[in-house]
PDB file of C-alpha atoms and ligand atoms in Angstrom:
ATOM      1  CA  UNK P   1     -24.941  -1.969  10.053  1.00 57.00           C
ATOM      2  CA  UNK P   2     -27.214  -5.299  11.588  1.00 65.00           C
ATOM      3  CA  UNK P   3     -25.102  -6.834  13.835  1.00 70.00           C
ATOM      4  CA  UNK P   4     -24.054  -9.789  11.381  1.00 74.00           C
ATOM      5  CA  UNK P   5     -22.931  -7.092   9.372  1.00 72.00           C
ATOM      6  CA  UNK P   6     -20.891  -5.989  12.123  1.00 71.00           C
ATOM      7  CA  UNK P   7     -20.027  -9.981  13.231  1.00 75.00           C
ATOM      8  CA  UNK P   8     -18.482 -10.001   9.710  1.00 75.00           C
ATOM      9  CA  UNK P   9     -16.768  -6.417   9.700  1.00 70.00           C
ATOM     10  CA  UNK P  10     -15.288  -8.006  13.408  1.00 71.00           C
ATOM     11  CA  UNK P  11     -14.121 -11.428  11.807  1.00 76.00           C
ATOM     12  CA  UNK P  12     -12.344  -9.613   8.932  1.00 72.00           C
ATOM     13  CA  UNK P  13     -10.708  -7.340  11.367  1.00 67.00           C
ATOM     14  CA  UNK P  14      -9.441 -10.203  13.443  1.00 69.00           C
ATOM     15  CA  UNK P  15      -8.317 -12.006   9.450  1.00 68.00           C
ATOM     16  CA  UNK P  16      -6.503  -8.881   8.679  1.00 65.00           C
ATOM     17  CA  UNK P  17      -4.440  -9.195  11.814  1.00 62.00           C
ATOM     18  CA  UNK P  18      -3.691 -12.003  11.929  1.00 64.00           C
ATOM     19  CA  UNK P  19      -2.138 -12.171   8.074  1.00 61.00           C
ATOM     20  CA  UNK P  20       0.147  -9.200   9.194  1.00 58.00           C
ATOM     21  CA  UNK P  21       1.431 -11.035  11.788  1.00 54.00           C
ATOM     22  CA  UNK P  22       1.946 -14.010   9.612  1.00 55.00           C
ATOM     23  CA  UNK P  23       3.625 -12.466   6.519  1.00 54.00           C
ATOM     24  CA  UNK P  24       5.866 -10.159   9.047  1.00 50.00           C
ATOM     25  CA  UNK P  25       8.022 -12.982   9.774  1.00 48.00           C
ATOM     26  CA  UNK P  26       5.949 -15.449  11.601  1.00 37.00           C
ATOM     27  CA  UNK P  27       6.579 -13.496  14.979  1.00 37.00           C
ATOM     28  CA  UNK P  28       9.006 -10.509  15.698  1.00 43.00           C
ATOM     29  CA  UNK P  29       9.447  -9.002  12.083  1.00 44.00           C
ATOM     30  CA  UNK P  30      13.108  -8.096  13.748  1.00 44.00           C
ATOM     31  CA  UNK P  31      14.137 -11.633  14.541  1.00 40.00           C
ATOM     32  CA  UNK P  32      12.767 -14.321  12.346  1.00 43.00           C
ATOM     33  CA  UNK P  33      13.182 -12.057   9.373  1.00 49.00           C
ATOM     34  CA  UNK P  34      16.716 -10.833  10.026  1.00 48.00           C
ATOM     35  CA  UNK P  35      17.477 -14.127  10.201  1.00 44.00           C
ATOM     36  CA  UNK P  36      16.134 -15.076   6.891  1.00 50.00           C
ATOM     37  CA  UNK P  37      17.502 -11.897   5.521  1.00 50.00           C
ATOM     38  CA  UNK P  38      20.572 -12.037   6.638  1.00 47.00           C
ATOM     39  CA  UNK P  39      21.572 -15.844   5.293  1.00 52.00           C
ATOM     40  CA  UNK P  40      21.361 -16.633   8.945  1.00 55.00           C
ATOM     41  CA  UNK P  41      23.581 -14.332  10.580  1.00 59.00           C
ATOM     42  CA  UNK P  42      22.938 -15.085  14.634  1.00 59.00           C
ATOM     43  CA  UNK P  43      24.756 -12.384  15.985  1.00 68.00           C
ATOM     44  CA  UNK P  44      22.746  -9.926  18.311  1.00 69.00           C
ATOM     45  CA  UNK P  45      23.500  -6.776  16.306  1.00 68.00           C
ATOM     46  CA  UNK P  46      21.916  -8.418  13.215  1.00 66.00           C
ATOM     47  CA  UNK P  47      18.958 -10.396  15.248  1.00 65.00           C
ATOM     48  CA  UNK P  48      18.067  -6.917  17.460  1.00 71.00           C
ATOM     49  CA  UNK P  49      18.716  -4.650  14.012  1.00 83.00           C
ATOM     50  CA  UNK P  50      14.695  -3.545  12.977  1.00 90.00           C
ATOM     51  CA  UNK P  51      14.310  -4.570   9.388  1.00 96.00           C
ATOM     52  CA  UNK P  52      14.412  -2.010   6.564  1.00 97.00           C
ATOM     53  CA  UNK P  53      13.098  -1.213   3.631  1.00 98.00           C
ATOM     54  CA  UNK P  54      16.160  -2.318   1.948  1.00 98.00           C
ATOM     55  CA  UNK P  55      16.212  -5.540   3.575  1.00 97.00           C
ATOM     56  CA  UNK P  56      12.808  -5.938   2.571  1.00 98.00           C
ATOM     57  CA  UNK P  57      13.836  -4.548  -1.710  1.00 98.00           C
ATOM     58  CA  UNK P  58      17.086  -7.188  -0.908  1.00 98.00           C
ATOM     59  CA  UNK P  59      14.234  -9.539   0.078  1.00 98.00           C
ATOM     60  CA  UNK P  60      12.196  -9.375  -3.078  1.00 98.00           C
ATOM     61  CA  UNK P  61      15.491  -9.646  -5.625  1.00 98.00           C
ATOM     62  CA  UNK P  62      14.402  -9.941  -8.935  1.00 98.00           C
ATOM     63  CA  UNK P  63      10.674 -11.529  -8.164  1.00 98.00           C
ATOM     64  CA  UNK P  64       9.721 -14.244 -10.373  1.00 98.00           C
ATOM     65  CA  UNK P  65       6.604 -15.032  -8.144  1.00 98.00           C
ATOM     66  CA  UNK P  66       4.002 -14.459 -10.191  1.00 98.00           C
ATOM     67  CA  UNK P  67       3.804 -14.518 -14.059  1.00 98.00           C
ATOM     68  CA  UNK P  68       4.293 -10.436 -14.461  1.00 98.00           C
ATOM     69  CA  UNK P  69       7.771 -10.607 -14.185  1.00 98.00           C
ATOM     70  CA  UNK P  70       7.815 -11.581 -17.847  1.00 98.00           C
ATOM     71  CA  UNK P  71       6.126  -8.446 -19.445  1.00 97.00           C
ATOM     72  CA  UNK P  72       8.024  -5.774 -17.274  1.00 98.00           C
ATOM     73  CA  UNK P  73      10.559  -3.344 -17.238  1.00 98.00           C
ATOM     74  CA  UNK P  74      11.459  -2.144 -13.810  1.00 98.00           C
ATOM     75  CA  UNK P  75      10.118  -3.394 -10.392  1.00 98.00           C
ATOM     76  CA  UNK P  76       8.155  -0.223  -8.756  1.00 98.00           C
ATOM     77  CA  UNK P  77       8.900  -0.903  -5.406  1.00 98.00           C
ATOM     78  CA  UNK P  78       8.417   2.512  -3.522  1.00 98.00           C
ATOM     79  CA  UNK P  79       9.686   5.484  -2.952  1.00 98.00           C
ATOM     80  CA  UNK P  80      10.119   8.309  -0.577  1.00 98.00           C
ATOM     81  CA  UNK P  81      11.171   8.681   3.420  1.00 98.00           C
ATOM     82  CA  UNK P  82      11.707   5.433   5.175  1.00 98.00           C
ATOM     83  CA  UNK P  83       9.897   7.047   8.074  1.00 98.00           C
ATOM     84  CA  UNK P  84       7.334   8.482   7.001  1.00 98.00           C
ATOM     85  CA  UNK P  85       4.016   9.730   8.658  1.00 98.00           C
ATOM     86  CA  UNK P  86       1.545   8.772   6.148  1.00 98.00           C
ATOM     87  CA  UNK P  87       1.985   5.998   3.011  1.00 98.00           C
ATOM     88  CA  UNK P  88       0.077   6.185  -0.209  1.00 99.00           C
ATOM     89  CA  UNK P  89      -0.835   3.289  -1.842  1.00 98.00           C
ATOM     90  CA  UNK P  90      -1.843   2.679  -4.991  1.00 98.00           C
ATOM     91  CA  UNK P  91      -2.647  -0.058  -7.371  1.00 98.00           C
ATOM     92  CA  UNK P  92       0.065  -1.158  -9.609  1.00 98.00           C
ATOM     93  CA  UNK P  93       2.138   0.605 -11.987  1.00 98.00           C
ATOM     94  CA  UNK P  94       1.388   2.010 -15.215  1.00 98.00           C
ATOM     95  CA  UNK P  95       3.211   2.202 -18.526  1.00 98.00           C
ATOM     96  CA  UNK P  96       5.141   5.175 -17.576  1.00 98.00           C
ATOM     97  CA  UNK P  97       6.301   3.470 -14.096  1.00 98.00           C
ATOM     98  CA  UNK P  98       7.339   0.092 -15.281  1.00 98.00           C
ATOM     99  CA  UNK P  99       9.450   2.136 -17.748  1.00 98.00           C
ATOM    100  CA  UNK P 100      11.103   4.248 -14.605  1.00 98.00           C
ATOM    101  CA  UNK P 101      10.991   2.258 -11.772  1.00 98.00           C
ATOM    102  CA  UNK P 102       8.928   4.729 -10.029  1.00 98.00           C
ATOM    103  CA  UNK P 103       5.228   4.872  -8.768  1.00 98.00           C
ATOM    104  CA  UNK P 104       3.078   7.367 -10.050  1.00 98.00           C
ATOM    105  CA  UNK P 105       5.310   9.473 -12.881  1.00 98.00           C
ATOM    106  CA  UNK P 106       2.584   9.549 -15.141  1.00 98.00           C
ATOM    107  CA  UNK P 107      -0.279  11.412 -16.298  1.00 98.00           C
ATOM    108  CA  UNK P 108      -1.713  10.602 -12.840  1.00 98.00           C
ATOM    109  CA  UNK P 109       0.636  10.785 -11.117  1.00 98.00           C
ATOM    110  CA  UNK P 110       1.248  14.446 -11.862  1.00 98.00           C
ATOM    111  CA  UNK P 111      -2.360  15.610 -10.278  1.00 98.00           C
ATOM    112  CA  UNK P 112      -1.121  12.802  -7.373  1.00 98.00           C
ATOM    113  CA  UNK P 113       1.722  15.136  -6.678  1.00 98.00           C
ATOM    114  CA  UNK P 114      -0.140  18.171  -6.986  1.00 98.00           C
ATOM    115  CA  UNK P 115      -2.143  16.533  -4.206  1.00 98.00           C
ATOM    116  CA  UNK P 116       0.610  15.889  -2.116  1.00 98.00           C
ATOM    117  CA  UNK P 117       1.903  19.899  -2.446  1.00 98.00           C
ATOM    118  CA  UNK P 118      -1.735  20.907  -2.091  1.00 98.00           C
ATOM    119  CA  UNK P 119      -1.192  19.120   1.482  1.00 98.00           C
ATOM    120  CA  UNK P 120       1.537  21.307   2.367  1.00 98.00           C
ATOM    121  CA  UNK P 121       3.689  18.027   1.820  1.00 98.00           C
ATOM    122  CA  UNK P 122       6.737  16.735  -0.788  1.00 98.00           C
ATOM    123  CA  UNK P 123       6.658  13.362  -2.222  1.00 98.00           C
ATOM    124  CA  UNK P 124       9.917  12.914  -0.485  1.00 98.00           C
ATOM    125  CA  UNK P 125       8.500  14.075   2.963  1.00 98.00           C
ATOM    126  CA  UNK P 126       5.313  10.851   2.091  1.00 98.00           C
ATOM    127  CA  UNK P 127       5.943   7.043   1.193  1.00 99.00           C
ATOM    128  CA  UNK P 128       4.250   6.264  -2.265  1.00 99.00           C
ATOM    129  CA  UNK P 129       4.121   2.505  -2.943  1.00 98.00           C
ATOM    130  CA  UNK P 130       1.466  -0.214  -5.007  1.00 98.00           C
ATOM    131  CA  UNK P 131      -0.649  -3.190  -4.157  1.00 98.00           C
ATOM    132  CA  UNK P 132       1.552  -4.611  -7.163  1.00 98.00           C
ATOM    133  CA  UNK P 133       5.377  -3.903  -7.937  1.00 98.00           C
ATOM    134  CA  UNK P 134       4.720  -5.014 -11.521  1.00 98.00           C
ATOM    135  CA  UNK P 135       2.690  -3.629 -14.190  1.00 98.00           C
ATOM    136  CA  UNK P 136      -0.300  -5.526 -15.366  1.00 98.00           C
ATOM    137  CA  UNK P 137      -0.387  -6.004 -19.186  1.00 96.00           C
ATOM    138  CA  UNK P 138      -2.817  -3.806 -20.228  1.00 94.00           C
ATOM    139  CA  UNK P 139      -3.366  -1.913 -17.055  1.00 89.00           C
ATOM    140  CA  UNK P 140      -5.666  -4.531 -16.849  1.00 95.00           C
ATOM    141  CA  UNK P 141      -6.535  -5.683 -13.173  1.00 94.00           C
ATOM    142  CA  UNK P 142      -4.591  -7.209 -10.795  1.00 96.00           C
ATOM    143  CA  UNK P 143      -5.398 -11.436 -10.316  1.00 97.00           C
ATOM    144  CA  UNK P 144      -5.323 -12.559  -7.089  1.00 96.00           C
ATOM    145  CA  UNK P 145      -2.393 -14.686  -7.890  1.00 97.00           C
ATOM    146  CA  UNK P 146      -0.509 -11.731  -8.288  1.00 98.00           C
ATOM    147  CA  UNK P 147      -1.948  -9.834  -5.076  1.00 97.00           C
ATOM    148  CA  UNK P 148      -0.752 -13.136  -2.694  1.00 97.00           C
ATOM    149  CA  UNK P 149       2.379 -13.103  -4.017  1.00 98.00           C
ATOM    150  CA  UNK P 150       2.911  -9.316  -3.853  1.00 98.00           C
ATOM    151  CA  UNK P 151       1.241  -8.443  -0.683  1.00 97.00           C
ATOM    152  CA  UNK P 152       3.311  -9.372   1.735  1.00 97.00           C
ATOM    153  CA  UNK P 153       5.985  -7.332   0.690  1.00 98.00           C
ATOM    154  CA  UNK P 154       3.777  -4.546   0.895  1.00 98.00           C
ATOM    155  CA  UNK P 155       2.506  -5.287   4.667  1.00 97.00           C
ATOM    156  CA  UNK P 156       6.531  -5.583   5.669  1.00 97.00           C
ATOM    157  CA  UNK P 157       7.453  -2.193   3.728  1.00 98.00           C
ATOM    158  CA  UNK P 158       4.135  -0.740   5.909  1.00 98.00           C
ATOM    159  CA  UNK P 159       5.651  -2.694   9.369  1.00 97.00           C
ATOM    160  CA  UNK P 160       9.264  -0.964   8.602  1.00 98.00           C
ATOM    161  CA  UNK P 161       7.787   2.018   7.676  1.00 98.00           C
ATOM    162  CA  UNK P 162       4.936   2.462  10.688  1.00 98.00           C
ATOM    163  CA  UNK P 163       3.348   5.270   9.196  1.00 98.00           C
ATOM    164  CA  UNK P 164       0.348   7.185  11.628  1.00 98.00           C
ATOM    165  CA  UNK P 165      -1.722   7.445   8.497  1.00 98.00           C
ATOM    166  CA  UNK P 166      -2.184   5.154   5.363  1.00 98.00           C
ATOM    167  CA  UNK P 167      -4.043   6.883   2.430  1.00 98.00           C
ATOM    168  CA  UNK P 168      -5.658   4.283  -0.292  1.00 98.00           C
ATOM    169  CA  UNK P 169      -5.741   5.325  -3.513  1.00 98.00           C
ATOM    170  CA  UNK P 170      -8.710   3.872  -5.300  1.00 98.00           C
ATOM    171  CA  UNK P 171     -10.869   0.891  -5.305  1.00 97.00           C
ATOM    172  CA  UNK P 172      -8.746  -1.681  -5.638  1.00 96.00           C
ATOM    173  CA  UNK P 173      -6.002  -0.808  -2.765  1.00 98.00           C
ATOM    174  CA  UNK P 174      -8.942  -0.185  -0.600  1.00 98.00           C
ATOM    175  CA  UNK P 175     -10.687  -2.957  -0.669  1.00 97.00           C
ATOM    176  CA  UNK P 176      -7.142  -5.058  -0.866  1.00 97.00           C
ATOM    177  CA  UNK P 177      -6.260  -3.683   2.332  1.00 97.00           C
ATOM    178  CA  UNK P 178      -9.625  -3.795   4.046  1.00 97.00           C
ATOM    179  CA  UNK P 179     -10.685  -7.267   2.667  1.00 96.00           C
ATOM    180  CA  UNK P 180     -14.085  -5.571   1.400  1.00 97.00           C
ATOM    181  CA  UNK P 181     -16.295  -5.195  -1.456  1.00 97.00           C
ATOM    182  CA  UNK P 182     -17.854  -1.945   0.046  1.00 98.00           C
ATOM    183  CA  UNK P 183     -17.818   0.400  -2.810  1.00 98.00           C
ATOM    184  CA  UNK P 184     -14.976   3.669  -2.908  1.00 98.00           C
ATOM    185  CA  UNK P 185     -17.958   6.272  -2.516  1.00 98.00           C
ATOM    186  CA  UNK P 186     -19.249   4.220   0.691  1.00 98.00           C
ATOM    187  CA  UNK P 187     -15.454   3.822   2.390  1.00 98.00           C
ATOM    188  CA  UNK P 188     -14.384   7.114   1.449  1.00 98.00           C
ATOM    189  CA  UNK P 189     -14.744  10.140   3.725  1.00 98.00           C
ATOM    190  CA  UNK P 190     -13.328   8.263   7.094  1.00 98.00           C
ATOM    191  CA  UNK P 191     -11.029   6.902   9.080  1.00 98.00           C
ATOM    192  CA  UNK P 192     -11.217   2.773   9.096  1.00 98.00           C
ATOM    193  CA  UNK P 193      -8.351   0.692  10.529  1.00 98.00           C
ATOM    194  CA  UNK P 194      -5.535  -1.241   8.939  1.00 97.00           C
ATOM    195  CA  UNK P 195      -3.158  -3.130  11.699  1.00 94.00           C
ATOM    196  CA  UNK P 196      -4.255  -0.022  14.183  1.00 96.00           C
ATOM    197  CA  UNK P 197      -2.806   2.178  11.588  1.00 98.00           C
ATOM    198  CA  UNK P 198      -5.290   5.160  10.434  1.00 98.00           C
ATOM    199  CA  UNK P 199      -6.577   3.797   7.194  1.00 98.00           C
ATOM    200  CA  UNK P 200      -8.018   7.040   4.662  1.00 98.00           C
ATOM    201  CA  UNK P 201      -9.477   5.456   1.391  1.00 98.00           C
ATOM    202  CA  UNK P 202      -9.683   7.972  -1.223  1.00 98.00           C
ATOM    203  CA  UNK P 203     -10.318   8.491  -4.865  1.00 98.00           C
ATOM    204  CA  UNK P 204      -7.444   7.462  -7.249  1.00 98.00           C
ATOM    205  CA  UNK P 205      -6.110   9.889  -9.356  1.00 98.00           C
ATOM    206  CA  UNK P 206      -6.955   8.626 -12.344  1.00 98.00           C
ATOM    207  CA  UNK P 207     -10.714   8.675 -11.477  1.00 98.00           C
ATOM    208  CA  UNK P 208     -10.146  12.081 -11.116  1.00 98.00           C
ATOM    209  CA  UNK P 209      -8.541  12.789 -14.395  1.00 98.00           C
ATOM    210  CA  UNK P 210     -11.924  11.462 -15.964  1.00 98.00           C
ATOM    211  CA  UNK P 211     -14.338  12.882 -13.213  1.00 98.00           C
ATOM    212  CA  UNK P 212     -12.772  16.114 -12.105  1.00 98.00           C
ATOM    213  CA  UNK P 213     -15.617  16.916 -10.004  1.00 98.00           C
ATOM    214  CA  UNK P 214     -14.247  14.024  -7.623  1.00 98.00           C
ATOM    215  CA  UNK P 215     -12.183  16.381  -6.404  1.00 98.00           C
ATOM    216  CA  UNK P 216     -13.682  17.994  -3.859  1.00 98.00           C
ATOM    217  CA  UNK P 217     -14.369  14.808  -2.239  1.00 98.00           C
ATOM    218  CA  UNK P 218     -10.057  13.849  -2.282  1.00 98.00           C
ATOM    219  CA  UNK P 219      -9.669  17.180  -1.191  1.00 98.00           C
ATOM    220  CA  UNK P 220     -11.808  16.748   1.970  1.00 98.00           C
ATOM    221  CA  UNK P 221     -10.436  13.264   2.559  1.00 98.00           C
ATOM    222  CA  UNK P 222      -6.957  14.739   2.530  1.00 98.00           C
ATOM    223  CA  UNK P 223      -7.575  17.459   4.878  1.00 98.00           C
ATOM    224  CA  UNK P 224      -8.782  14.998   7.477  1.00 98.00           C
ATOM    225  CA  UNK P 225      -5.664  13.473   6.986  1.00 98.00           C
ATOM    226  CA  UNK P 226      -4.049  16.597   7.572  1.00 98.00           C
ATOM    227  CA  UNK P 227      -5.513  17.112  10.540  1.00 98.00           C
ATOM    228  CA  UNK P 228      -4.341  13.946  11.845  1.00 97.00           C
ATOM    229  CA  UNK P 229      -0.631  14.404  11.367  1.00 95.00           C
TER     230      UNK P 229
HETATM  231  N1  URA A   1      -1.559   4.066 -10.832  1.00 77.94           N
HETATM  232  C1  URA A   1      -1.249   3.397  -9.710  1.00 77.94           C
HETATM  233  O1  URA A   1      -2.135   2.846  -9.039  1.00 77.94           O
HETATM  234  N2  URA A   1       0.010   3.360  -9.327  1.00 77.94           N
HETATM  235  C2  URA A   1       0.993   3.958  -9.994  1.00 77.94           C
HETATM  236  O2  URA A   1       2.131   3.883  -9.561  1.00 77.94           O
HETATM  237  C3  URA A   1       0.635   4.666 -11.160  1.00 77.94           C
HETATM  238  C4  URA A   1      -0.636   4.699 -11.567  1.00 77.94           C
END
């Protein structure tokens, strides 16, 4: 990297930061969102009470912020232990997920969970969540409308959460996240930063189920994760 290269890589870091501070409730995620959450209950136990995933599923109600509300089924909002050590996150749901409310229950999702038990690790023991809560039409990509309206839900469910680790699966929660157009293969294969969280961006699944020999390359990102935790 030149060093505007890494002037740039330093200015996104600082951009990154600052957003989760923003979206986690314009200072203390406890306070100013408990508040908000809580129809303005002012009483210490609710002000000093961290906020929780379900505040944060309470939060989102039945979203009508962006136009994918129309086409789908079921929000996918997450699933798995509230306190977990490392979150997955993916890209948005699929047909099978918008039909059960649940990320990754499809044909991709099967190898994902293999993945997880190949780690020594149950999907309940991991957080599995989405850039999006909706599914695309299509599976086609996710706009950017769509990403600023859905994002900061996910960067509150991560705050709640405070995993050690945060795996990305695929191109588009990877660059998402890291506010880059550095390609998979180049990001893959270390450790990069997300809030000061361990940030491992991987191959997605679904890559793999078209390019098997990927595999090895998940596999060695997920043992580095496993090392970690
Ligand atoms: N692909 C994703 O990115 N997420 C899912 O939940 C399912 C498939």
């Amino acid at each position: 990297m030149d060093s505007r290269e890494n002037l740039r890589e330093e200015l996104r870091m600082i951009v990154r930061e600052f957003k989760g501070h923003l979206v986690a409730g314009m200072d203390s995620p406890r306070r100013v969102s408990n508040l908000y959450l809580k129809g303005g209950d002012f009483s210490a136990e609710a002000v000093d009470r961290p906020v929780t995933l379900e505040d944060i599923r309470q939060e989102l109600g039945n979203c009508q912020r962006c136009s994918l509300h129309q086409g789908r089924n079921n929000i996918v909002f997450g699933e798995g232990d509230p306190d977990a050590d490392l979150v997955f996150v993916g890209e948005a749901p699929g047909a099978d997920e918008d039909i059960q409310g649940r990320p990754f229950v499809g044909r991709a999702g099967q190898l994902f969970t293999k993945i997880i038990a190949a780690m020594g690790l149950t999907r309940e023991e991991v957080y599995i969540c989405n850039i999006l809560k909706c599914r695309p039409p299509e599976n086609r990509n996710p706009r950017p409308e769509e990403i600023r309206a859905c994002e900061p839900f996910l960067i509150k469910q991560l705050q709640a959460i405070k995993p050690e680790v945060i795996c990305a699966l695929g191109t588009f929660a990877a660059h998402t996240l890291l506010d880059t157009n550095v390609p998979i293969s180049v990001l893959r294969g270390k450790f990069h930063s997300y809030q000061g969280i361990k940030f491992m961006p991987t191959y997605h699944p679904a890559y793999l189920l078209r390019n098997p020999g990927a595999k090895r390359q998940v596999w060695e990102d997920v043992q580095m994760i496993m090392k970690v935790l």
